[in-house]
JSON list of C-alpha atoms in Angstrom, two decimals:
[
{"chain": "A", "resi": 3, "resn": "UNK", "atom": "CA", "xyz": [-106.40, 67.39, -64.11]},
{"chain": "A", "resi": 4, "resn": "UNK", "atom": "CA", "xyz": [-105.76, 63.95, -65.60]},
{"chain": "A", "resi": 5, "resn": "UNK", "atom": "CA", "xyz": [-102.24, 64.82, -66.69]},
{"chain": "A", "resi": 6, "resn": "UNK", "atom": "CA", "xyz": [-99.85, 62.01, -67.47]},
{"chain": "A", "resi": 7, "resn": "UNK", "atom": "CA", "xyz": [-97.08, 62.00, -64.86]},
{"chain": "A", "resi": 8, "resn": "UNK", "atom": "CA", "xyz": [-94.06, 59.76, -64.86]},
{"chain": "A", "resi": 9, "resn": "UNK", "atom": "CA", "xyz": [-93.02, 57.67, -61.91]},
{"chain": "A", "resi": 10, "resn": "UNK", "atom": "CA", "xyz": [-89.94, 59.89, -61.51]},
{"chain": "A", "resi": 11, "resn": "UNK", "atom": "CA", "xyz": [-92.15, 62.98, -61.07]},
{"chain": "A", "resi": 12, "resn": "UNK", "atom": "CA", "xyz": [-93.78, 61.56, -57.92]},
{"chain": "A", "resi": 13, "resn": "UNK", "atom": "CA", "xyz": [-92.58, 62.00, -54.34]},
{"chain": "A", "resi": 14, "resn": "UNK", "atom": "CA", "xyz": [-93.41, 60.26, -51.06]},
{"chain": "A", "resi": 15, "resn": "UNK", "atom": "CA", "xyz": [-95.69, 62.36, -48.85]},
{"chain": "A", "resi": 16, "resn": "UNK", "atom": "CA", "xyz": [-97.20, 64.29, -51.76]},
{"chain": "A", "resi": 17, "resn": "UNK", "atom": "CA", "xyz": [-100.82, 64.79, -50.77]},
{"chain": "A", "resi": 18, "resn": "UNK", "atom": "CA", "xyz": [-104.08, 66.18, -52.02]},
{"chain": "A", "resi": 19, "resn": "UNK", "atom": "CA", "xyz": [-107.34, 66.94, -50.24]},
{"chain": "A", "resi": 20, "resn": "UNK", "atom": "CA", "xyz": [-110.69, 67.34, -51.92]},
{"chain": "A", "resi": 21, "resn": "UNK", "atom": "CA", "xyz": [-114.27, 67.59, -50.66]},
{"chain": "A", "resi": 22, "resn": "UNK", "atom": "CA", "xyz": [-117.41, 66.27, -52.33]},
{"chain": "A", "resi": 23, "resn": "UNK", "atom": "CA", "xyz": [-121.04, 66.07, -51.34]},
{"chain": "A", "resi": 24, "resn": "UNK", "atom": "CA", "xyz": [-122.45, 62.59, -52.00]},
{"chain": "A", "resi": 25, "resn": "UNK", "atom": "CA", "xyz": [-125.74, 63.09, -53.84]},
{"chain": "A", "resi": 26, "resn": "UNK", "atom": "CA", "xyz": [-128.75, 60.95, -54.66]},
{"chain": "A", "resi": 27, "resn": "UNK", "atom": "CA", "xyz": [-127.76, 61.36, -58.33]},
{"chain": "A", "resi": 28, "resn": "UNK", "atom": "CA", "xyz": [-124.29, 59.93, -57.62]},
{"chain": "A", "resi": 29, "resn": "UNK", "atom": "CA", "xyz": [-125.87, 56.89, -56.01]},
{"chain": "A", "resi": 30, "resn": "UNK", "atom": "CA", "xyz": [-128.50, 56.43, -58.72]},
{"chain": "A", "resi": 31, "resn": "UNK", "atom": "CA", "xyz": [-125.92, 56.52, -61.51]},
{"chain": "A", "resi": 32, "resn": "UNK", "atom": "CA", "xyz": [-123.57, 54.14, -59.69]},
{"chain": "A", "resi": 33, "resn": "UNK", "atom": "CA", "xyz": [-126.37, 51.71, -58.82]},
{"chain": "A", "resi": 34, "resn": "UNK", "atom": "CA", "xyz": [-127.72, 51.75, -62.38]},
{"chain": "A", "resi": 35, "resn": "UNK", "atom": "CA", "xyz": [-124.25, 51.18, -63.85]},
{"chain": "A", "resi": 36, "resn": "UNK", "atom": "CA", "xyz": [-123.27, 48.35, -61.50]},
{"chain": "A", "resi": 37, "resn": "UNK", "atom": "CA", "xyz": [-126.57, 46.71, -60.62]},
{"chain": "A", "resi": 38, "resn": "UNK", "atom": "CA", "xyz": [-125.77, 47.13, -56.91]},
{"chain": "A", "resi": 39, "resn": "UNK", "atom": "CA", "xyz": [-129.42, 47.23, -55.83]},
{"chain": "A", "resi": 40, "resn": "UNK", "atom": "CA", "xyz": [-128.75, 46.25, -52.22]},
{"chain": "A", "resi": 41, "resn": "UNK", "atom": "CA", "xyz": [-131.80, 47.28, -50.21]},
{"chain": "A", "resi": 42, "resn": "UNK", "atom": "CA", "xyz": [-129.72, 49.31, -47.76]},
{"chain": "A", "resi": 43, "resn": "UNK", "atom": "CA", "xyz": [-128.92, 51.60, -50.74]},
{"chain": "A", "resi": 44, "resn": "UNK", "atom": "CA", "xyz": [-132.33, 51.80, -52.43]},
{"chain": "A", "resi": 45, "resn": "UNK", "atom": "CA", "xyz": [-135.12, 50.85, -50.01]},
{"chain": "A", "resi": 46, "resn": "UNK", "atom": "CA", "xyz": [-135.90, 53.50, -47.39]},
{"chain": "A", "resi": 47, "resn": "UNK", "atom": "CA", "xyz": [-138.15, 51.17, -45.36]},
{"chain": "A", "resi": 48, "resn": "UNK", "atom": "CA", "xyz": [-135.58, 48.38, -45.29]},
{"chain": "A", "resi": 49, "resn": "UNK", "atom": "CA", "xyz": [-132.71, 50.78, -44.51]},
{"chain": "A", "resi": 50, "resn": "UNK", "atom": "CA", "xyz": [-134.80, 52.44, -41.79]},
{"chain": "A", "resi": 51, "resn": "UNK", "atom": "CA", "xyz": [-134.95, 49.13, -39.92]},
{"chain": "A", "resi": 52, "resn": "UNK", "atom": "CA", "xyz": [-131.14, 48.71, -39.95]},
{"chain": "A", "resi": 53, "resn": "UNK", "atom": "CA", "xyz": [-128.76, 50.06, -37.33]},
{"chain": "A", "resi": 54, "resn": "UNK", "atom": "CA", "xyz": [-128.11, 53.00, -39.70]},
{"chain": "A", "resi": 55, "resn": "UNK", "atom": "CA", "xyz": [-131.75, 54.14, -39.71]},
{"chain": "A", "resi": 56, "resn": "UNK", "atom": "CA", "xyz": [-131.65, 55.33, -43.32]},
{"chain": "A", "resi": 57, "resn": "UNK", "atom": "CA", "xyz": [-130.18, 54.53, -46.73]},
{"chain": "A", "resi": 58, "resn": "UNK", "atom": "CA", "xyz": [-126.43, 54.35, -47.20]},
{"chain": "A", "resi": 59, "resn": "UNK", "atom": "CA", "xyz": [-124.44, 55.43, -50.21]},
{"chain": "A", "resi": 60, "resn": "UNK", "atom": "CA", "xyz": [-122.65, 52.43, -51.79]},
{"chain": "A", "resi": 61, "resn": "UNK", "atom": "CA", "xyz": [-119.26, 51.96, -50.15]},
{"chain": "A", "resi": 62, "resn": "UNK", "atom": "CA", "xyz": [-117.44, 50.95, -53.32]},
{"chain": "A", "resi": 63, "resn": "UNK", "atom": "CA", "xyz": [-118.75, 54.11, -55.00]},
{"chain": "A", "resi": 64, "resn": "UNK", "atom": "CA", "xyz": [-117.16, 56.15, -52.20]},
{"chain": "A", "resi": 65, "resn": "UNK", "atom": "CA", "xyz": [-113.94, 54.14, -52.50]},
{"chain": "A", "resi": 66, "resn": "UNK", "atom": "CA", "xyz": [-113.93, 54.82, -56.23]},
{"chain": "A", "resi": 67, "resn": "UNK", "atom": "CA", "xyz": [-113.83, 58.52, -55.48]},
{"chain": "A", "resi": 68, "resn": "UNK", "atom": "CA", "xyz": [-110.43, 57.97, -53.81]},
{"chain": "A", "resi": 69, "resn": "UNK", "atom": "CA", "xyz": [-109.02, 56.43, -56.97]},
{"chain": "A", "resi": 70, "resn": "UNK", "atom": "CA", "xyz": [-110.50, 59.20, -59.09]},
{"chain": "A", "resi": 71, "resn": "UNK", "atom": "CA", "xyz": [-108.88, 61.86, -56.89]},
{"chain": "A", "resi": 72, "resn": "UNK", "atom": "CA", "xyz": [-105.61, 59.91, -56.98]},
{"chain": "A", "resi": 73, "resn": "UNK", "atom": "CA", "xyz": [-105.41, 59.89, -60.78]},
{"chain": "A", "resi": 74, "resn": "UNK", "atom": "CA", "xyz": [-106.96, 63.29, -61.48]},
{"chain": "A", "resi": 75, "resn": "UNK", "atom": "CA", "xyz": [-105.13, 65.29, -58.82]},
{"chain": "A", "resi": 76, "resn": "UNK", "atom": "CA", "xyz": [-102.02, 63.44, -57.63]},
{"chain": "A", "resi": 77, "resn": "UNK", "atom": "CA", "xyz": [-100.34, 60.75, -59.75]},
{"chain": "A", "resi": 78, "resn": "UNK", "atom": "CA", "xyz": [-101.83, 61.10, -63.22]},
{"chain": "A", "resi": 79, "resn": "UNK", "atom": "CA", "xyz": [-103.08, 58.38, -65.52]},
{"chain": "A", "resi": 80, "resn": "UNK", "atom": "CA", "xyz": [-100.00, 56.29, -66.36]},
{"chain": "A", "resi": 81, "resn": "UNK", "atom": "CA", "xyz": [-99.98, 53.90, -63.38]},
{"chain": "A", "resi": 82, "resn": "UNK", "atom": "CA", "xyz": [-102.00, 50.69, -63.36]},
{"chain": "A", "resi": 83, "resn": "UNK", "atom": "CA", "xyz": [-103.78, 49.52, -60.23]},
{"chain": "A", "resi": 84, "resn": "UNK", "atom": "CA", "xyz": [-102.26, 46.33, -58.79]},
{"chain": "A", "resi": 85, "resn": "UNK", "atom": "CA", "xyz": [-104.03, 45.99, -55.45]},
{"chain": "A", "resi": 86, "resn": "UNK", "atom": "CA", "xyz": [-106.69, 48.02, -53.65]},
{"chain": "A", "resi": 87, "resn": "UNK", "atom": "CA", "xyz": [-107.75, 47.60, -50.02]},
{"chain": "A", "resi": 88, "resn": "UNK", "atom": "CA", "xyz": [-110.58, 49.60, -48.51]},
{"chain": "A", "resi": 89, "resn": "UNK", "atom": "CA", "xyz": [-111.89, 49.69, -44.96]},
{"chain": "A", "resi": 90, "resn": "UNK", "atom": "CA", "xyz": [-115.39, 51.08, -44.48]},
{"chain": "A", "resi": 91, "resn": "UNK", "atom": "CA", "xyz": [-115.08, 52.59, -41.02]},
{"chain": "A", "resi": 92, "resn": "UNK", "atom": "CA", "xyz": [-118.31, 54.58, -40.84]},
{"chain": "A", "resi": 93, "resn": "UNK", "atom": "CA", "xyz": [-121.58, 55.09, -42.70]},
{"chain": "A", "resi": 94, "resn": "UNK", "atom": "CA", "xyz": [-121.94, 57.47, -45.64]},
{"chain": "A", "resi": 95, "resn": "UNK", "atom": "CA", "xyz": [-125.39, 58.93, -46.17]},
{"chain": "A", "resi": 96, "resn": "UNK", "atom": "CA", "xyz": [-126.71, 60.81, -49.16]},
{"chain": "A", "resi": 97, "resn": "UNK", "atom": "CA", "xyz": [-126.11, 64.49, -48.52]},
{"chain": "A", "resi": 98, "resn": "UNK", "atom": "CA", "xyz": [-122.89, 63.93, -46.54]},
{"chain": "A", "resi": 99, "resn": "UNK", "atom": "CA", "xyz": [-119.96, 66.08, -47.55]},
{"chain": "A", "resi": 100, "resn": "UNK", "atom": "CA", "xyz": [-116.79, 64.04, -47.39]},
{"chain": "A", "resi": 101, "resn": "UNK", "atom": "CA", "xyz": [-113.23, 65.30, -47.33]},
{"chain": "A", "resi": 102, "resn": "UNK", "atom": "CA", "xyz": [-110.81, 62.91, -48.98]},
{"chain": "A", "resi": 103, "resn": "UNK", "atom": "CA", "xyz": [-107.10, 63.00, -48.15]},
{"chain": "A", "resi": 104, "resn": "UNK", "atom": "CA", "xyz": [-104.99, 60.98, -50.60]},
{"chain": "A", "resi": 105, "resn": "UNK", "atom": "CA", "xyz": [-101.21, 60.67, -50.38]},
{"chain": "A", "resi": 106, "resn": "UNK", "atom": "CA", "xyz": [-98.21, 58.75, -51.62]},
{"chain": "A", "resi": 107, "resn": "UNK", "atom": "CA", "xyz": [-97.01, 56.62, -48.70]},
{"chain": "A", "resi": 108, "resn": "UNK", "atom": "CA", "xyz": [-94.19, 54.66, -50.37]},
{"chain": "A", "resi": 109, "resn": "UNK", "atom": "CA", "xyz": [-92.28, 54.64, -53.64]},
{"chain": "A", "resi": 110, "resn": "UNK", "atom": "CA", "xyz": [-90.35, 51.57, -54.78]},
{"chain": "A", "resi": 111, "resn": "UNK", "atom": "CA", "xyz": [-87.89, 52.38, -57.56]},
{"chain": "A", "resi": 112, "resn": "UNK", "atom": "CA", "xyz": [-86.91, 48.76, -58.27]},
{"chain": "A", "resi": 113, "resn": "UNK", "atom": "CA", "xyz": [-90.50, 47.77, -59.13]},
{"chain": "A", "resi": 114, "resn": "UNK", "atom": "CA", "xyz": [-91.68, 51.25, -60.25]},
{"chain": "A", "resi": 115, "resn": "UNK", "atom": "CA", "xyz": [-94.56, 50.93, -57.78]},
{"chain": "A", "resi": 116, "resn": "UNK", "atom": "CA", "xyz": [-96.13, 53.45, -55.46]},
{"chain": "A", "resi": 117, "resn": "UNK", "atom": "CA", "xyz": [-98.22, 52.68, -52.41]},
{"chain": "A", "resi": 118, "resn": "UNK", "atom": "CA", "xyz": [-100.91, 55.26, -51.84]},
{"chain": "A", "resi": 119, "resn": "UNK", "atom": "CA", "xyz": [-103.18, 55.72, -48.87]},
{"chain": "A", "resi": 120, "resn": "UNK", "atom": "CA", "xyz": [-106.37, 57.65, -48.31]},
{"chain": "A", "resi": 121, "resn": "UNK", "atom": "CA", "xyz": [-108.80, 58.66, -45.63]},
{"chain": "A", "resi": 122, "resn": "UNK", "atom": "CA", "xyz": [-112.28, 60.13, -45.97]},
{"chain": "A", "resi": 123, "resn": "UNK", "atom": "CA", "xyz": [-114.06, 62.02, -43.20]},
{"chain": "A", "resi": 124, "resn": "UNK", "atom": "CA", "xyz": [-117.58, 63.35, -43.06]},
{"chain": "A", "resi": 125, "resn": "UNK", "atom": "CA", "xyz": [-118.44, 66.91, -42.07]},
{"chain": "A", "resi": 126, "resn": "UNK", "atom": "CA", "xyz": [-118.58, 65.83, -38.41]},
{"chain": "A", "resi": 127, "resn": "UNK", "atom": "CA", "xyz": [-114.97, 64.61, -38.57]},
{"chain": "A", "resi": 128, "resn": "UNK", "atom": "CA", "xyz": [-115.85, 60.90, -38.44]},
{"chain": "A", "resi": 129, "resn": "UNK", "atom": "CA", "xyz": [-113.54, 58.80, -40.58]},
{"chain": "A", "resi": 130, "resn": "UNK", "atom": "CA", "xyz": [-115.76, 56.76, -42.93]},
{"chain": "A", "resi": 131, "resn": "UNK", "atom": "CA", "xyz": [-113.15, 55.18, -45.22]},
{"chain": "A", "resi": 132, "resn": "UNK", "atom": "CA", "xyz": [-109.48, 54.17, -45.20]},
{"chain": "A", "resi": 133, "resn": "UNK", "atom": "CA", "xyz": [-107.55, 52.90, -48.20]},
{"chain": "A", "resi": 134, "resn": "UNK", "atom": "CA", "xyz": [-104.16, 51.44, -49.00]},
{"chain": "A", "resi": 135, "resn": "UNK", "atom": "CA", "xyz": [-103.36, 50.47, -52.55]},
{"chain": "A", "resi": 136, "resn": "UNK", "atom": "CA", "xyz": [-100.58, 50.11, -55.10]},
{"chain": "A", "resi": 137, "resn": "UNK", "atom": "CA", "xyz": [-99.99, 51.39, -58.61]},
{"chain": "A", "resi": 138, "resn": "UNK", "atom": "CA", "xyz": [-97.36, 50.07, -60.97]},
{"chain": "A", "resi": 139, "resn": "UNK", "atom": "CA", "xyz": [-95.80, 52.33, -63.57]},
{"chain": "A", "resi": 140, "resn": "UNK", "atom": "CA", "xyz": [-94.35, 51.24, -66.93]},
{"chain": "A", "resi": 141, "resn": "UNK", "atom": "CA", "xyz": [-90.62, 50.90, -67.41]},
{"chain": "A", "resi": 142, "resn": "UNK", "atom": "CA", "xyz": [-88.76, 53.79, -68.92]},
{"chain": "A", "resi": 143, "resn": "UNK", "atom": "CA", "xyz": [-88.40, 53.59, -72.67]},
{"chain": "A", "resi": 144, "resn": "UNK", "atom": "CA", "xyz": [-84.78, 53.14, -73.77]},
{"chain": "A", "resi": 145, "resn": "UNK", "atom": "CA", "xyz": [-83.25, 56.35, -75.07]}
]
């Protein structure tokens, strides 16, 4: 967990899967830290009148779990995020258990960059998040 890995240790198609239940505490801590007090996240009456019918967990919080899994379980802590793209393809409710699949899709030796992708599905199998992002790794130190 959170091991430094070098660019040369990584391989295309390496993959990790991890499940997590999204809790009220997760949402409360995220909302307090970011100030993301959107009513669909915090106001049950407001959220009940939306097409979702109840409060949603913050999407960027869920997306952040992908990057946490990426660094803690797959690529380590050396790479620096260059670009992140997330697609919120379904609702995430408090109490949902999500399974995150995160993998290395491409590796570019000339720029020492990896492209990683991710998908998250709820316990019913509905995909709720897709991601595609890049990490750049430092140059090798001269020997």
